[in-house]
PDB file of C-alpha atoms and ligand atoms in Angstrom:
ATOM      1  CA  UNK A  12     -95.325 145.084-143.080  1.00 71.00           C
ATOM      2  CA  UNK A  13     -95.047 147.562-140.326  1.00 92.00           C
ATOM      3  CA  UNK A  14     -94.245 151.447-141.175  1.00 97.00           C
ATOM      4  CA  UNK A  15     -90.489 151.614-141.631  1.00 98.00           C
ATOM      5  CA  UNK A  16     -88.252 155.283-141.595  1.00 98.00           C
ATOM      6  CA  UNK A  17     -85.802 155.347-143.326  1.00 98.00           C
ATOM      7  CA  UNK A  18     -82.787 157.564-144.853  1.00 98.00           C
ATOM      8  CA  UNK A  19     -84.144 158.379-148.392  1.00 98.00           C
ATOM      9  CA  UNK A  20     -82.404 157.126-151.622  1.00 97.00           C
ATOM     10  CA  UNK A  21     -82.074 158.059-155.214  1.00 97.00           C
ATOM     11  CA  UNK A  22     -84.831 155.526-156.368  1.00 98.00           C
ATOM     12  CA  UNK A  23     -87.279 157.362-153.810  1.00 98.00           C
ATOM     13  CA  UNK A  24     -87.440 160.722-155.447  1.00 98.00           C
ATOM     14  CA  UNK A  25     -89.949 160.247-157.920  1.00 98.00           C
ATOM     15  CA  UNK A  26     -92.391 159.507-154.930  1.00 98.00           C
ATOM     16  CA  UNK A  27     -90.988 162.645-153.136  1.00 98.00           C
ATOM     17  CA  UNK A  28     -91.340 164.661-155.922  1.00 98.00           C
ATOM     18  CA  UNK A  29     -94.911 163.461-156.301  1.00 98.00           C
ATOM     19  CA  UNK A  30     -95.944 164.203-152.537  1.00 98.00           C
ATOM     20  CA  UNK A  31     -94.629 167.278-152.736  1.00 97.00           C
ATOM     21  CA  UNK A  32     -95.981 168.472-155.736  1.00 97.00           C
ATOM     22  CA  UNK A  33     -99.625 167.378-155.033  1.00 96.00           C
ATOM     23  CA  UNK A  34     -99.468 168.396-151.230  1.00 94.00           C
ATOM     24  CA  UNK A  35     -97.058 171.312-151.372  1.00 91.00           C
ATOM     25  CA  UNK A  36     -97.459 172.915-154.719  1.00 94.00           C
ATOM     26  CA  UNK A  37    -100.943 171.924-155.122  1.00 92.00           C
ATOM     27  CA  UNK A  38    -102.198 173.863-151.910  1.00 95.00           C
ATOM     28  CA  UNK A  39    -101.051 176.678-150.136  1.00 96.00           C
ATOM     29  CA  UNK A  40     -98.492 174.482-147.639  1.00 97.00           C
ATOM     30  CA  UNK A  41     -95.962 175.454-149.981  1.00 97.00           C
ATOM     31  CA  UNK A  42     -95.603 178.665-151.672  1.00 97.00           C
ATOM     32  CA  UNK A  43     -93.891 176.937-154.792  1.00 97.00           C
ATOM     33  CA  UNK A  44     -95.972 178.039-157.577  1.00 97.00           C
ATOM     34  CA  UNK A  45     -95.138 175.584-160.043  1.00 97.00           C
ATOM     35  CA  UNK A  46     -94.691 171.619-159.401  1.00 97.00           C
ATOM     36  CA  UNK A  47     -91.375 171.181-159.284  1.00 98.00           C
ATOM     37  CA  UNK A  48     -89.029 168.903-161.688  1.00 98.00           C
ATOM     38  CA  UNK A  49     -87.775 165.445-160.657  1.00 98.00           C
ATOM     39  CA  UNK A  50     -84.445 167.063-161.942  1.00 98.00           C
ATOM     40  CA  UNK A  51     -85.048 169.868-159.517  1.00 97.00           C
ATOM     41  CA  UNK A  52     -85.900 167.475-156.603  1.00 97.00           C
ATOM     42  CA  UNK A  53     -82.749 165.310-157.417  1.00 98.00           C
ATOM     43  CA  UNK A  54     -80.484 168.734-156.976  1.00 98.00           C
ATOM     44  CA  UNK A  55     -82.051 169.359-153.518  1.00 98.00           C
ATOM     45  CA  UNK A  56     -81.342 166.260-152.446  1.00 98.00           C
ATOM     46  CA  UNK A  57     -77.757 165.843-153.256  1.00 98.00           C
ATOM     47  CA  UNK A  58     -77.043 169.575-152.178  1.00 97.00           C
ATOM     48  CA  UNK A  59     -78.847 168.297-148.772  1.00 97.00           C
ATOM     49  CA  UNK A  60     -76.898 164.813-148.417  1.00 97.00           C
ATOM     50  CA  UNK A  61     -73.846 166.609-149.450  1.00 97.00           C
ATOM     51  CA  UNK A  62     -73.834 168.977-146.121  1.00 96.00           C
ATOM     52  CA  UNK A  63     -75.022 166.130-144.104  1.00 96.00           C
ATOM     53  CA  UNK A  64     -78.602 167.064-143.599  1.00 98.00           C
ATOM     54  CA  UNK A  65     -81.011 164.376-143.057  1.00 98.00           C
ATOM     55  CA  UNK A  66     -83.701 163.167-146.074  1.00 98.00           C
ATOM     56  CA  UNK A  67     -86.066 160.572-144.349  1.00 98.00           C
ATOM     57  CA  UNK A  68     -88.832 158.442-145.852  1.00 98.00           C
ATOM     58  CA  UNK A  69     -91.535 156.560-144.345  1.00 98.00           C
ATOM     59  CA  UNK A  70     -92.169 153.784-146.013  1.00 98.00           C
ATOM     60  CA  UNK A  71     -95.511 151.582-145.621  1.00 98.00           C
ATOM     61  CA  UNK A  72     -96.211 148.071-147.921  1.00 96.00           C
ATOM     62  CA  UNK A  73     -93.195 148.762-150.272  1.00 96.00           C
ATOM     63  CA  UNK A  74     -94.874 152.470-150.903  1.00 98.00           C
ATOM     64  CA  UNK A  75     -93.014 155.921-149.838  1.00 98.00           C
ATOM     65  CA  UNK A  76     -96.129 157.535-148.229  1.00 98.00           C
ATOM     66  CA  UNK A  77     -94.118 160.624-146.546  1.00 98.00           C
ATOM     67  CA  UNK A  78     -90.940 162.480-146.181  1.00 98.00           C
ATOM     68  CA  UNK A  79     -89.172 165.032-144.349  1.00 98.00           C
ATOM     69  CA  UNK A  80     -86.259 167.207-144.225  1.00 98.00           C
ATOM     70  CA  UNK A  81     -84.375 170.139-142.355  1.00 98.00           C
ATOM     71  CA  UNK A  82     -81.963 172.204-144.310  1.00 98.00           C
ATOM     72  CA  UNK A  83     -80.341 175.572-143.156  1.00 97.00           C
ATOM     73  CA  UNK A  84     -82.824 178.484-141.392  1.00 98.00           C
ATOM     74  CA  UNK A  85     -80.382 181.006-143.437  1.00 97.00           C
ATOM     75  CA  UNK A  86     -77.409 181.179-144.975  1.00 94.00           C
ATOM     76  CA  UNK A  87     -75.066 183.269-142.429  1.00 97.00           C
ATOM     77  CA  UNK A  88     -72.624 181.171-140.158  1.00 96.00           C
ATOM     78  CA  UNK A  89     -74.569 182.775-137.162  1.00 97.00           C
ATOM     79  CA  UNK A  90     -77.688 180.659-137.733  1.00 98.00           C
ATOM     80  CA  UNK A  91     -75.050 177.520-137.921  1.00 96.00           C
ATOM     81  CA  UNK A  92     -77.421 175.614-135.024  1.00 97.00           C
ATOM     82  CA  UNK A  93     -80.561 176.333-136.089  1.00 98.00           C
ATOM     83  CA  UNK A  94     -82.644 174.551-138.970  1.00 98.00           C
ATOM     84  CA  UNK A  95     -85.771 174.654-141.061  1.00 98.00           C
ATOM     85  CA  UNK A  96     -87.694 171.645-141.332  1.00 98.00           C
ATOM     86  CA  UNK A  97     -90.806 170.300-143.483  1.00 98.00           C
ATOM     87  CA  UNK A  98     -92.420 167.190-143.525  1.00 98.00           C
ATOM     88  CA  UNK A  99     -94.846 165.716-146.614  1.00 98.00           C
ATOM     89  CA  UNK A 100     -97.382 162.982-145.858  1.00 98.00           C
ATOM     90  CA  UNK A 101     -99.379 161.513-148.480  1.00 98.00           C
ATOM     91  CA  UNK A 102    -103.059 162.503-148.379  1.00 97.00           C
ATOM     92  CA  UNK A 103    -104.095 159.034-148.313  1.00 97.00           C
ATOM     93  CA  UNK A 104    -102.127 158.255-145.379  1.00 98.00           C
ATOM     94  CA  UNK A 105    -102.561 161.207-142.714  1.00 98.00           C
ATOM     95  CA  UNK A 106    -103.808 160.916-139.221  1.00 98.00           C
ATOM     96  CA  UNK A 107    -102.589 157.356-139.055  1.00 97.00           C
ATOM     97  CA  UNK A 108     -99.252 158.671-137.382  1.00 98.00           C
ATOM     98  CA  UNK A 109     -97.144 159.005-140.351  1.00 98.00           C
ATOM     99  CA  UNK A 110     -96.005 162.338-139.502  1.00 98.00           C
ATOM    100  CA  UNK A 111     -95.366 161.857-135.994  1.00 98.00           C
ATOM    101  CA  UNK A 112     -92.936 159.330-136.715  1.00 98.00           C
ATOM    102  CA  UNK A 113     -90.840 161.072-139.335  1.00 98.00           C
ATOM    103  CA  UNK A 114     -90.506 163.861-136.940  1.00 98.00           C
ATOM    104  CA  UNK A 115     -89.413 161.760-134.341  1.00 98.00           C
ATOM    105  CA  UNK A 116     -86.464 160.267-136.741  1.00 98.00           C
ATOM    106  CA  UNK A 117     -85.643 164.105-137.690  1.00 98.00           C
ATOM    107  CA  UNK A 118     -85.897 165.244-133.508  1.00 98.00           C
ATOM    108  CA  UNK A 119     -83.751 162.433-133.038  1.00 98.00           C
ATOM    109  CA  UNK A 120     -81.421 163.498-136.037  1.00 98.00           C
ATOM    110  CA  UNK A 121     -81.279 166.960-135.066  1.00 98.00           C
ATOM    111  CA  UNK A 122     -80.185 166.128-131.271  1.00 97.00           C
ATOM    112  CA  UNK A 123     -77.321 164.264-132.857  1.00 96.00           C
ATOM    113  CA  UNK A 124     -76.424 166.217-135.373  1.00 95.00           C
ATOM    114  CA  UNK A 125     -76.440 169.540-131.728  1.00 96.00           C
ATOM    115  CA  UNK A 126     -79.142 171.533-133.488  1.00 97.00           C
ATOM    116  CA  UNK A 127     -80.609 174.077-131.021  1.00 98.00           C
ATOM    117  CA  UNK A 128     -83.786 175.249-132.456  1.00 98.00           C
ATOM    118  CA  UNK A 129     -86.019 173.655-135.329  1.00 98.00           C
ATOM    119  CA  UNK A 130     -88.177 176.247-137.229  1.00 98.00           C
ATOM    120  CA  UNK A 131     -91.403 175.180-139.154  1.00 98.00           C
ATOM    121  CA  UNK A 132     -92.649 177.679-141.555  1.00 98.00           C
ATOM    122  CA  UNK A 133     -96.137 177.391-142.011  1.00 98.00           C
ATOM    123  CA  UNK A 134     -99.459 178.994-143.946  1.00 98.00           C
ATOM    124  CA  UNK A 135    -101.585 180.152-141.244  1.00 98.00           C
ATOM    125  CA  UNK A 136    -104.686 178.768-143.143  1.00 96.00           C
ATOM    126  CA  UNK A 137    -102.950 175.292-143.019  1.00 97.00           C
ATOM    127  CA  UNK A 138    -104.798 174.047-139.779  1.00 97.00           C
ATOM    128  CA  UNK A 139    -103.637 170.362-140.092  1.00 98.00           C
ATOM    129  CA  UNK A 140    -100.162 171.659-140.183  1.00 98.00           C
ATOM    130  CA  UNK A 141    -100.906 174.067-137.365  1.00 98.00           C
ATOM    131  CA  UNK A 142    -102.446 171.336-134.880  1.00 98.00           C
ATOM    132  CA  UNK A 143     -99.664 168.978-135.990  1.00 98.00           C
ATOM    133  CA  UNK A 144     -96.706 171.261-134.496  1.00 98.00           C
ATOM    134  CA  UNK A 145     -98.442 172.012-131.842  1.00 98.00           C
ATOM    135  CA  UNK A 146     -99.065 168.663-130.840  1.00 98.00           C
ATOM    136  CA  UNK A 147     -95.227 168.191-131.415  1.00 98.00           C
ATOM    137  CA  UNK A 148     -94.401 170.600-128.875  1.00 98.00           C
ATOM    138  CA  UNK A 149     -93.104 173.215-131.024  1.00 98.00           C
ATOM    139  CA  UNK A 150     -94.408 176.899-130.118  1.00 98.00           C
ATOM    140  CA  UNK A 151     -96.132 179.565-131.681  1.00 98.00           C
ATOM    141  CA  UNK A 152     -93.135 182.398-132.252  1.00 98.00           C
ATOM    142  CA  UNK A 153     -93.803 184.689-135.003  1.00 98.00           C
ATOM    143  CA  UNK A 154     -96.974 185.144-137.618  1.00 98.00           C
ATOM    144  CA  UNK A 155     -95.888 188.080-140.797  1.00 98.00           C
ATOM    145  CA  UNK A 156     -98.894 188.625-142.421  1.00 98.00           C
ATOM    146  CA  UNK A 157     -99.048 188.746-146.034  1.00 98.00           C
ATOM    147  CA  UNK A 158     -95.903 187.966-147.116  1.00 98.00           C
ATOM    148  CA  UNK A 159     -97.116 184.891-149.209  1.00 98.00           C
ATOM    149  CA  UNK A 160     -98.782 185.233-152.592  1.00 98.00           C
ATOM    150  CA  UNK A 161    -101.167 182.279-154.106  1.00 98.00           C
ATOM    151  CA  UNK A 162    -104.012 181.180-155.771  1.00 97.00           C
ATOM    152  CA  UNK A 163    -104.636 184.934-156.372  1.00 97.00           C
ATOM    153  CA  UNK A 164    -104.381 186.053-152.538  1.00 98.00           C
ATOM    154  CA  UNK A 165    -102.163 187.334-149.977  1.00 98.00           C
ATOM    155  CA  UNK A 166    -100.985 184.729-147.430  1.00 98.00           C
ATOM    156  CA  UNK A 167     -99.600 184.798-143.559  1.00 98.00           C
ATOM    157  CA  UNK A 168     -96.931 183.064-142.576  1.00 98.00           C
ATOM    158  CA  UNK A 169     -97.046 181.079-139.045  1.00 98.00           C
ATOM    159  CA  UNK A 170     -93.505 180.334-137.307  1.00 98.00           C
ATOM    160  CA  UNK A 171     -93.295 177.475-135.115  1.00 98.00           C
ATOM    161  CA  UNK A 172     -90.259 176.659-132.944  1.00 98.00           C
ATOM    162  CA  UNK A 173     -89.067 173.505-130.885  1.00 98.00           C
ATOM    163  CA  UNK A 174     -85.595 174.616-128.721  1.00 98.00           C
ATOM    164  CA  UNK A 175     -83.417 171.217-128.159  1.00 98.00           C
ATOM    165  CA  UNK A 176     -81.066 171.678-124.961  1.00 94.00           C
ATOM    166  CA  UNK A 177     -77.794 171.129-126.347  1.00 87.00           C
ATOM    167  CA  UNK A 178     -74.007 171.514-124.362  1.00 86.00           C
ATOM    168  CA  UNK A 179     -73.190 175.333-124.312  1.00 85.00           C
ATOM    169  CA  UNK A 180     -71.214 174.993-128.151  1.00 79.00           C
ATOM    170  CA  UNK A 181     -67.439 176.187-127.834  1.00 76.00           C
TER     171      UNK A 181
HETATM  172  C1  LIG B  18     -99.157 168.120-141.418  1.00 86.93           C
HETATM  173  C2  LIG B  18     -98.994 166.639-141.818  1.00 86.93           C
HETATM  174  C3  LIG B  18     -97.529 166.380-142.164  1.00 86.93           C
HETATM  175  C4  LIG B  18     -99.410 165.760-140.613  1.00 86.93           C
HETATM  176  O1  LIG B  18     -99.096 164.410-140.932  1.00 86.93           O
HETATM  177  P1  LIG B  18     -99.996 163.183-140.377  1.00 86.93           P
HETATM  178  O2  LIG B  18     -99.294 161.928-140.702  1.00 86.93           O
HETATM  179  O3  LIG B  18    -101.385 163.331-140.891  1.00 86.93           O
HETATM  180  O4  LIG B  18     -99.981 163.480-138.822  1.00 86.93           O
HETATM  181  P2  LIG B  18    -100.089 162.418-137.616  1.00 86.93           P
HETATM  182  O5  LIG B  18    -101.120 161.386-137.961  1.00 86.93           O
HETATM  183  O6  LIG B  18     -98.725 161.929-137.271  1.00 86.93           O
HETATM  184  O7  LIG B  18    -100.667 163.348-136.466  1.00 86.93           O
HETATM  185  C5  LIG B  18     -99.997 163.619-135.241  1.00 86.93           C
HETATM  186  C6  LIG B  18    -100.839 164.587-134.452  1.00 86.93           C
HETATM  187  O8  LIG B  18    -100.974 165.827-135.172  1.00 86.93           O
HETATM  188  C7  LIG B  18    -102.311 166.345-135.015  1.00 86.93           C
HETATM  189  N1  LIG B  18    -102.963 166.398-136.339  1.00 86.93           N
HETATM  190  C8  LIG B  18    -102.517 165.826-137.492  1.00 86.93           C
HETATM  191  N2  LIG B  18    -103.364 166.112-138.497  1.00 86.93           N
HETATM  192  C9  LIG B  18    -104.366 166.835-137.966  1.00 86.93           C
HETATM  193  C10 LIG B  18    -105.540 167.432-138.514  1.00 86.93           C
HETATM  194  N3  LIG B  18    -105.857 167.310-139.815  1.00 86.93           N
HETATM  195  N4  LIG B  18    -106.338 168.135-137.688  1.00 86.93           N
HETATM  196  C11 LIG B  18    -106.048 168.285-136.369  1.00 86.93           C
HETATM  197  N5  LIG B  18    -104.928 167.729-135.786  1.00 86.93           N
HETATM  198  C12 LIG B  18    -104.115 167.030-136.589  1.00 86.93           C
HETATM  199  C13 LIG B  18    -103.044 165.388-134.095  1.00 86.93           C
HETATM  200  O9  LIG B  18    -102.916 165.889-132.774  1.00 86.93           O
HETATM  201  C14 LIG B  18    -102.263 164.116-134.227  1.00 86.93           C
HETATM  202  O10 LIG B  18    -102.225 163.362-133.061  1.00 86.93           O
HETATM  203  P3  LIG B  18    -103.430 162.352-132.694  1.00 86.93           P
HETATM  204  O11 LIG B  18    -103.661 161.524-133.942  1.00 86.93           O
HETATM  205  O12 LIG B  18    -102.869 161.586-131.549  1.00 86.93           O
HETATM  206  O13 LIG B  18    -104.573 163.219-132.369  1.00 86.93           O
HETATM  207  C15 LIG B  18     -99.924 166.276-143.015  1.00 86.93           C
HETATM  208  O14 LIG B  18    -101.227 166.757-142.761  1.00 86.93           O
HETATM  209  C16 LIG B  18     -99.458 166.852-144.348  1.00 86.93           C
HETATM  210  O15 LIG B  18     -98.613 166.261-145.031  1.00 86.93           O
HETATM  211  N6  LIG B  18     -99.996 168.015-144.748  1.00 86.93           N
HETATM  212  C17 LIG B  18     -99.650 168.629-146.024  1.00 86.93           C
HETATM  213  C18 LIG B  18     -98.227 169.137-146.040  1.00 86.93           C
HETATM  214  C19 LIG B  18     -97.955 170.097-144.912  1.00 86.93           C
HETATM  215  O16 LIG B  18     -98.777 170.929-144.584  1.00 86.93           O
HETATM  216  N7  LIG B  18     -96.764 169.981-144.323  1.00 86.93           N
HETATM  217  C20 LIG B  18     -96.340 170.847-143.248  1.00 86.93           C
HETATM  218  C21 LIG B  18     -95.669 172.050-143.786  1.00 86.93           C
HETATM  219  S1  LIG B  18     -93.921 171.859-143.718  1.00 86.93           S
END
């Protein structure tokens, strides 16, 4: 069976929840200290669906192997067209263009949806992640140094931006 996207449903957070917590929590990607709950997981993603912000799985042989997501950049109406995004892929299943093709369904999403600019917030050690973006066209913008704390350590923060042309909003 080829690799499908797809919106994400209910039945698909216990996979979501387990990518996350192994390749978020259990490295420095994320800077969740704790693996988080399938209750927890379940919130986020009715809080996301709710304000019409896009879940997406990719799914491969009946198994959810990735996700991704884009939810506000911050809170204030100002920041209205601009979004944060983050994207999970399986360990067992990287470099085989998993990635690339949930954040083609999100691009695609985001145009849709008139987002301007797509943030990624990444650990500066997190090369993968790094060479991914870039790759994806999105640019180096910011990098805060130490303003993470893990695994007993200070962490930078890298800041990568892709700007979508949209219409000139009212
Ligand atoms: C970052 C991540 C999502 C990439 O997913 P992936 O499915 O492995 O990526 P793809 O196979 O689609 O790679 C697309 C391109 O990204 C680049 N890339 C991906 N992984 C790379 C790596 N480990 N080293 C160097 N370049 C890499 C390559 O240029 C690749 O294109 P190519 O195969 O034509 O050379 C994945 O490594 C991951 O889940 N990491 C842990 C979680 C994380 O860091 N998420 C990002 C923070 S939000």
């Amino acid at each position: 069976m080829p690799l499908s996207i797809r919106p994400a449903a209910d039945a698909d957070l216990p996979a979501i929840t387990a990518i996350y917590n192994d390749a978020g929590v259990g490295t420095t990607a994320s800077y969740d200290l704790e693996p988080v709950s399938l209750d927890s997981r379940r919130s986020w993603f009715e809080q996301r669906s709710r304000a019409g912000f896009p879940i997406v799985v990719a799914e491969l042989d009946g198994r959810v192997i990735g996700y991704a997501s884009y939810g506000p950049f911050r809170d204030k109406a100002g920041y209205a067209y601009t979004v944060e995004h983050s994207v999970y892929v399986a360990r067992d299943a990287r470099q085989r263009g998993v990635g690339q093709a949930l954040m083609a369904d999100l691009v695609s999403h985001a145009r849709d949806r008139g987002v301007h600019v797509m943030i990624g917030v990444l650990d500066a050690d997190n090369a993968a992640s790094i060479a991914f973006h870039r790759r994806l066209d999105f640019a180096e913008v910011a990098r805060l140094p130490q303003v993470g704390r893990k695994f007993g350590r200070w962490l930078d923060v890298v800041m990568v931006q892709l700007t979508l042309p949209v219409p000139e909003p009212d």
